[in-house]
Short mmCIF file of C-alpha atoms in Angstrom, two decimals:
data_model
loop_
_atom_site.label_atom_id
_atom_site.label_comp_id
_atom_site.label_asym_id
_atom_site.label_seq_id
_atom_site.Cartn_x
_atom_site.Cartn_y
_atom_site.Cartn_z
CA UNK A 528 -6.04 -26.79 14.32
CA UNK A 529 -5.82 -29.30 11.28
CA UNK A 530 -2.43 -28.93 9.20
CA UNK A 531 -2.23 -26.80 6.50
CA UNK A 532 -2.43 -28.96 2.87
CA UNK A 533 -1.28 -28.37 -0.54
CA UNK A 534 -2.74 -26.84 -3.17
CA UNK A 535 -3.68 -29.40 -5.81
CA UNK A 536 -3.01 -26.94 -8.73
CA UNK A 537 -1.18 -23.79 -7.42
CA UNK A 538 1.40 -25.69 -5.54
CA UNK A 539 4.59 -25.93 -8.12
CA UNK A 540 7.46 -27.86 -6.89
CA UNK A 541 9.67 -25.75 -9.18
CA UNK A 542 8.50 -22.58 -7.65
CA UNK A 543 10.47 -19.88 -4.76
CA UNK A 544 8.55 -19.63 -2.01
CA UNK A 545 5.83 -21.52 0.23
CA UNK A 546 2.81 -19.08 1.27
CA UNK A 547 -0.48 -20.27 3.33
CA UNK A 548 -4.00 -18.53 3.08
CA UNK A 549 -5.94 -19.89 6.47
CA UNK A 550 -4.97 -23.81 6.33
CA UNK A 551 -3.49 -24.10 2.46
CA UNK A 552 -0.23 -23.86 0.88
CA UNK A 553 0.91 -21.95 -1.73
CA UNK A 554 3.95 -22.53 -3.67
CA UNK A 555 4.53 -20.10 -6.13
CA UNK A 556 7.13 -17.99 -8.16
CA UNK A 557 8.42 -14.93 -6.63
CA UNK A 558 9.01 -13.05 -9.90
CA UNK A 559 5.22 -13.68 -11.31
CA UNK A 560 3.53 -12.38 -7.89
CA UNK A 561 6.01 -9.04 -8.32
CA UNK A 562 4.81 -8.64 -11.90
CA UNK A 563 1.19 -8.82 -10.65
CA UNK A 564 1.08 -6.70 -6.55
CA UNK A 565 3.81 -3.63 -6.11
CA UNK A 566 3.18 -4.84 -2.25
CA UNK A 567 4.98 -8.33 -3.25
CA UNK A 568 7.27 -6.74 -5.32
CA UNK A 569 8.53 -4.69 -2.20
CA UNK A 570 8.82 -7.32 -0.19
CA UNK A 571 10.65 -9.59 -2.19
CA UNK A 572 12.99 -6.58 -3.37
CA UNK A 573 13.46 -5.25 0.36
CA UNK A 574 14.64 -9.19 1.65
CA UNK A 575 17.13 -9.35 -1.47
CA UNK A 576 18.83 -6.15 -0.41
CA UNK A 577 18.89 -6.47 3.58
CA UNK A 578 21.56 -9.06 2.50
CA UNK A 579 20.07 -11.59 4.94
CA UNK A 580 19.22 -15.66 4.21
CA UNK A 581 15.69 -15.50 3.58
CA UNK A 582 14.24 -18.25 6.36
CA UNK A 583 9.99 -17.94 6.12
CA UNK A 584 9.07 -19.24 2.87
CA UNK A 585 11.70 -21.77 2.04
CA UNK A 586 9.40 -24.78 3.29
CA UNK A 587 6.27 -26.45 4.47
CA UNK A 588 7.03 -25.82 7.79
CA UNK A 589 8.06 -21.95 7.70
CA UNK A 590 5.86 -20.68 5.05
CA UNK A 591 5.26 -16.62 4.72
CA UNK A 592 1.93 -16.25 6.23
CA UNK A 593 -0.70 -13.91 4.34
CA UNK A 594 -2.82 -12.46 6.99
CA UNK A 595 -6.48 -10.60 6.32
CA UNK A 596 -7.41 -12.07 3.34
CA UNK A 597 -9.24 -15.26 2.70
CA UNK A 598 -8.43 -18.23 0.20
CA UNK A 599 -11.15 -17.96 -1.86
CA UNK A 600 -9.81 -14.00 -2.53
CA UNK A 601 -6.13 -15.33 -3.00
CA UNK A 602 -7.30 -18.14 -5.77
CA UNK A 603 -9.47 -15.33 -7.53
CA UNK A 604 -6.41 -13.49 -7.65
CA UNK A 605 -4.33 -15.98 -9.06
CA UNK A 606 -6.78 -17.53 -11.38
CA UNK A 607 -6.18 -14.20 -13.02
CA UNK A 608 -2.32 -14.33 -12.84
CA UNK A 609 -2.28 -17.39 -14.09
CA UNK A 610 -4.95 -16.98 -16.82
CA UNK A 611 -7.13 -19.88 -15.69
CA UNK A 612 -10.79 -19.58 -16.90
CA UNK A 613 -13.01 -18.16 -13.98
CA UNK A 614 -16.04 -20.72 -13.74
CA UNK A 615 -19.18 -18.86 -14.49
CA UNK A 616 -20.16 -15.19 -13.55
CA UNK A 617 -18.49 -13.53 -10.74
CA UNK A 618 -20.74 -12.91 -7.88
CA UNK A 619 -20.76 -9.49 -5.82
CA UNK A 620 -19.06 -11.64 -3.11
CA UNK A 621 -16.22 -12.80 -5.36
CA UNK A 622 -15.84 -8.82 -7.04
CA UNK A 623 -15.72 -7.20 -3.90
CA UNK A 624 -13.46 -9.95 -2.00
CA UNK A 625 -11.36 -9.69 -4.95
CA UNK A 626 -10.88 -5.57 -4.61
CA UNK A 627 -10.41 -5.71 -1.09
CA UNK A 628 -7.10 -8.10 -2.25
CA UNK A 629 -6.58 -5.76 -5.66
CA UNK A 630 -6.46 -2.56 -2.79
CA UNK A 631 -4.46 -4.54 0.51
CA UNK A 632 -1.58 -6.04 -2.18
CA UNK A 633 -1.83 -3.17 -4.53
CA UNK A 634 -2.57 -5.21 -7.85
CA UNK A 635 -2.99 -2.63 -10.52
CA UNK A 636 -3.82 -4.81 -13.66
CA UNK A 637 -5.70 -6.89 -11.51
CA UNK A 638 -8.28 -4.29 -9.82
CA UNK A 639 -8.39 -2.97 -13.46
CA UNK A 640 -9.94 -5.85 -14.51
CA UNK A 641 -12.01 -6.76 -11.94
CA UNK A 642 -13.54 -2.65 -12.22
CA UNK A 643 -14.10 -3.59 -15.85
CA UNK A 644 -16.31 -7.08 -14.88
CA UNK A 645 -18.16 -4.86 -12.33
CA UNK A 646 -18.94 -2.35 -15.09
CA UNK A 647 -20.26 -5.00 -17.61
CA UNK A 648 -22.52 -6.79 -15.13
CA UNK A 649 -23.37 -3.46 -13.27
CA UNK A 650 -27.19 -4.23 -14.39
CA UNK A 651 -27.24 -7.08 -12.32
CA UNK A 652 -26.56 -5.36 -9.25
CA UNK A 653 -28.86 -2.82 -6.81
CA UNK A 654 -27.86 0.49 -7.19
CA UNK A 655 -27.13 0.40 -3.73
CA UNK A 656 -24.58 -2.22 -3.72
CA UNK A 657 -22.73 -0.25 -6.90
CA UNK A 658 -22.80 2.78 -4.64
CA UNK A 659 -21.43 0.46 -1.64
CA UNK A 660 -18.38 -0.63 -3.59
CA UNK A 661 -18.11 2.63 -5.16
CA UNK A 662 -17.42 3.87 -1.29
CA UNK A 663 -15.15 1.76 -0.31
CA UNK A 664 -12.84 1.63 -3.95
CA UNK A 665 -13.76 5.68 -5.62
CA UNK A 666 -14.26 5.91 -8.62
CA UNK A 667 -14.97 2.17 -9.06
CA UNK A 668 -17.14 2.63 -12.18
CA UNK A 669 -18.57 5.78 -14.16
CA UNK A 670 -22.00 5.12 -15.52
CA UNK A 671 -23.40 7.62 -18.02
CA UNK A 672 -26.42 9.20 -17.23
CA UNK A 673 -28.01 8.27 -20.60
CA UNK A 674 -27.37 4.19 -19.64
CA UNK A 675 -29.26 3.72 -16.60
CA UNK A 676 -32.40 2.05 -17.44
CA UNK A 677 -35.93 3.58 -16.31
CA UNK A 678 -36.02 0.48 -14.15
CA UNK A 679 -32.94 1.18 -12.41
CA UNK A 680 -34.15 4.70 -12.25
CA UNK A 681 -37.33 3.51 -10.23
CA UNK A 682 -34.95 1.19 -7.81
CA UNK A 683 -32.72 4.30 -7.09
CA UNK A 684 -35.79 6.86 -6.93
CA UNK A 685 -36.37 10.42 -8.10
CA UNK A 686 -34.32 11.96 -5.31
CA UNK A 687 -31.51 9.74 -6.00
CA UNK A 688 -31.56 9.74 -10.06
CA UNK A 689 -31.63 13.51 -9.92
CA UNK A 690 -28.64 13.97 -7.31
CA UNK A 691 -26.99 11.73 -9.11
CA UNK A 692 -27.74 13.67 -12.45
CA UNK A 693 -26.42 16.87 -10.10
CA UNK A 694 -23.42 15.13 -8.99
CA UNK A 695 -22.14 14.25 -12.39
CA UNK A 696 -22.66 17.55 -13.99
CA UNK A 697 -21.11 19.33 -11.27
CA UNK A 698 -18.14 17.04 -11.48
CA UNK A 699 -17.85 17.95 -15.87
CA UNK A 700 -18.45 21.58 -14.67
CA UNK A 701 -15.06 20.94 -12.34
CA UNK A 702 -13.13 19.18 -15.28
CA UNK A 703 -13.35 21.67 -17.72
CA UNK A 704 -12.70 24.40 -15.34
CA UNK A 705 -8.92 22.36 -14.70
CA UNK A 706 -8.39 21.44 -18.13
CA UNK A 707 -8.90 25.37 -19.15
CA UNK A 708 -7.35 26.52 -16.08
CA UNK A 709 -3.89 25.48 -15.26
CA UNK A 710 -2.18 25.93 -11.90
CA UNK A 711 0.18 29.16 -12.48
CA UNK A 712 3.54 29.42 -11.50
CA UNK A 713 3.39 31.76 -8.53
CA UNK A 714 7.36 32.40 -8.19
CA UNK A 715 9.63 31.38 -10.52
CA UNK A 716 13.16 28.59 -9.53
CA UNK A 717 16.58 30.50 -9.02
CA UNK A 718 17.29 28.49 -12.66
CA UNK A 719 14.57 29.99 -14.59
CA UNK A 720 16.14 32.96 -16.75
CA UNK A 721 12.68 33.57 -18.65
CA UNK A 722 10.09 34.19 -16.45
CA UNK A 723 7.75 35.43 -18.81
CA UNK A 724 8.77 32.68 -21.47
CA UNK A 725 8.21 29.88 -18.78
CA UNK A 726 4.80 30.77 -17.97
CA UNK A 727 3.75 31.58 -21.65
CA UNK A 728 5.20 27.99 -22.62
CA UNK A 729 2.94 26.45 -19.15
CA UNK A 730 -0.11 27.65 -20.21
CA UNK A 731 0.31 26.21 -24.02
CA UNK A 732 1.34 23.02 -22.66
CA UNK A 733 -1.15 22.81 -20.09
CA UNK A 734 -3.81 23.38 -22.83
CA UNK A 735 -2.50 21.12 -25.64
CA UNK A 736 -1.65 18.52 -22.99
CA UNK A 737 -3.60 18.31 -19.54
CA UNK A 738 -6.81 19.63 -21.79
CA UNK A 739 -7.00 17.16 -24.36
CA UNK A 740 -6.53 14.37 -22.35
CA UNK A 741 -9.23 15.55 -19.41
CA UNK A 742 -11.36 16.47 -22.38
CA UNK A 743 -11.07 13.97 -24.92
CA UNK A 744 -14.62 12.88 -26.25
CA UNK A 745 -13.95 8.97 -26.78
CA UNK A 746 -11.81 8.16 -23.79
CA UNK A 747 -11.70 11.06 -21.27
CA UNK A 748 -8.21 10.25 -18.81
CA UNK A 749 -8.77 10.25 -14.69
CA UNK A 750 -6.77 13.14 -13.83
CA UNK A 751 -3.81 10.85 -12.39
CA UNK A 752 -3.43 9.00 -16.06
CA UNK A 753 -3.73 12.77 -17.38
CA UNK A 754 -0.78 13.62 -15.10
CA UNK A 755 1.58 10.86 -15.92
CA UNK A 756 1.05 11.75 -19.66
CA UNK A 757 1.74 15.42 -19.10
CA UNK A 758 5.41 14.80 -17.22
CA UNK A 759 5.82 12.99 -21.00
CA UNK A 760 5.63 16.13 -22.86
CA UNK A 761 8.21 18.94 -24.21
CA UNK A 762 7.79 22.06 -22.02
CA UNK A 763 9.81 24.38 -24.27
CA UNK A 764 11.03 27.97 -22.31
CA UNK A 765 10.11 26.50 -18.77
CA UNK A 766 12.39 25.44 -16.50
CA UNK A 767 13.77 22.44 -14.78
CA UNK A 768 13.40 23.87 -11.48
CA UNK A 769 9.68 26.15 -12.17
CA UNK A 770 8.82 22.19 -13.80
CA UNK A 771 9.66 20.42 -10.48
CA UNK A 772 8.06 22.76 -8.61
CA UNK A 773 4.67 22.60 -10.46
CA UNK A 774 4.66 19.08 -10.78
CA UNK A 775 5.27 18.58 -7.07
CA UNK A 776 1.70 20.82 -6.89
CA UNK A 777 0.63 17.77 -9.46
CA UNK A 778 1.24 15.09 -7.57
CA UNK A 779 -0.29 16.48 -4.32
CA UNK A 780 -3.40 16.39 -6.53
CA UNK A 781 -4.82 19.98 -5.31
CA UNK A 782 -6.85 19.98 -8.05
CA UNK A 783 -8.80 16.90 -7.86
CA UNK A 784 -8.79 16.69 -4.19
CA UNK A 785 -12.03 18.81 -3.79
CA UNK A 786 -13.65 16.16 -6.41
CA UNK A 787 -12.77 13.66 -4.81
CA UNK A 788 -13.85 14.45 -1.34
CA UNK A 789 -17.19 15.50 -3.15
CA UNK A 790 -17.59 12.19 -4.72
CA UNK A 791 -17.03 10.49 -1.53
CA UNK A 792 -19.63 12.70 0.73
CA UNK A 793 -22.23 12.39 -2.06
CA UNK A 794 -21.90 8.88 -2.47
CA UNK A 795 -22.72 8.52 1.29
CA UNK A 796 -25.29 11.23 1.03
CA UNK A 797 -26.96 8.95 -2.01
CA UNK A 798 -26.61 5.82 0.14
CA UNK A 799 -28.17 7.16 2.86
CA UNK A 800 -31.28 7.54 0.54
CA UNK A 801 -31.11 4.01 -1.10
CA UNK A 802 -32.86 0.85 1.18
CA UNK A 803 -31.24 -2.42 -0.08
CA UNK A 804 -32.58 -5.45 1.36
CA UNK A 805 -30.29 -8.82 0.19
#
């Protein structure tokens, strides 16, 4: 095995630590890659507080090795990070190398943008392959039914175009039902000394918040951006403890959950249908 070179750009002398993709080397800041993947974030934060002399990383010869991912995926990513000009039009090899890295280091900004240069150039792509990524990364793009072209509609085939019509109003049939309907508060926390208050004040809350934002015309929110936003809001008569307990309920997505797994099985169900020859 040949020895592992230098990057001739993303190799800065100044830099923390020493990283190699397959045979190159990486030297890069620590505090720019946590801004950028919650995964290196961790693992920078967890080797500050174990107390410990940090050893791989420091050099050439003991640099932290980044297993499963190849260096064309790693320079995609930091082209971005470092706001270098991608050459040219991403190909479906570079997207979907790049959201297997977005998903494995858990780059949020990053996978945003790469689901947004998917959606733009989703007219140069099979249906099938959209459906393939859409698999593997949910929810990777949501195309209105009213944009796909009748030529896309003859790739994808009656069968297909009409599930697909099926699937989507099935899905705004399920949104409206949990913007309208919000989870109620079966029992009431030992703090809560309004119980009829606290659920009157849910309901209102539920409706002016979790409704608008699954329901808003120009920008509809995914039900975990509606969430966050919710938490934000004033909750009036209910409690601190009836809150906790309902947001716990939240965050173990019950309501979405059924979507989701009905996303997934259709997309399968559509792929199934679809023959894509490369």
């Amino acid at each position: 095995m040949s020895k592992a070179t230098r990057h001739p750009v993303y190799y800065f002398n100044a830099s923390s630590h020493v990283f190699q993709v397959e045979n190159t080397l990486y030297k890069l800041c620590s505090s720019i890659l946590s801004s950028a993947s919650n995964v290196f974030r961790d693992m920078f934060a967890a080797a500050q507080n174990s107390g410990q002399m940090e050893l791989d990383g420091m050099s050439d010869d003991k640099p932290i090795h980044l297993e499963g991912i190849s260096w064309d995926a790693f320079e995609l990513f930091l082209e971005l990070t470092f706001g270098r000009m991608h050459a040219g039009s991403y190909t479906l090899d570079e997207l979907t190398k790049f959201l297997q890295f977005c998903d494995m280091y858990q780059c949020c900004h990053a996978r945003e943008f790469i689901v947004s240069r998917v959606f733009a150039a989703r007219f140069r792509f099979h249906p099938a392959q959209l459906i393939n990524l859409a698999i593997k990364y949910h929810q990777l793009a949501e195309t209105p039914i009213t944009e796909i072209t009748h030529a896309h509609r003859e790739l994808m085939g009656n069968e297909v175009f009409l599930n697909v019509v099926y699937v989507q109003a099935a899905l705004d049939h399920h949104r409206r039902i949990v913007a309208a309907e919000e989870p109620r508060i079966l029992m009431h926390s030992n703090d809560c000394d309004d119980p009829t208050g606290c659920s009157e004040d849910w309901h209102t809350t539920w409706w002016n918040g979790m409704g608008c934002f699954l329901l808003d015309g120009r920008n509809p929110q995914p039900y975990g951006d509606a969430v966050k936003r919710f938490k934000d809001m004033l909750f009036g008569r209910v409690s601190e403890g009836c809150k906790d307990l309902m947001f716990k309920i939240l965050d173990d997505g019950a309501a979405f959950r059924h979507a989701e797994h009905f996303v997934t099985e259709a997309c399968q169900f559509l792929l199934e249908k679809l023959v894509y020859e490369p």
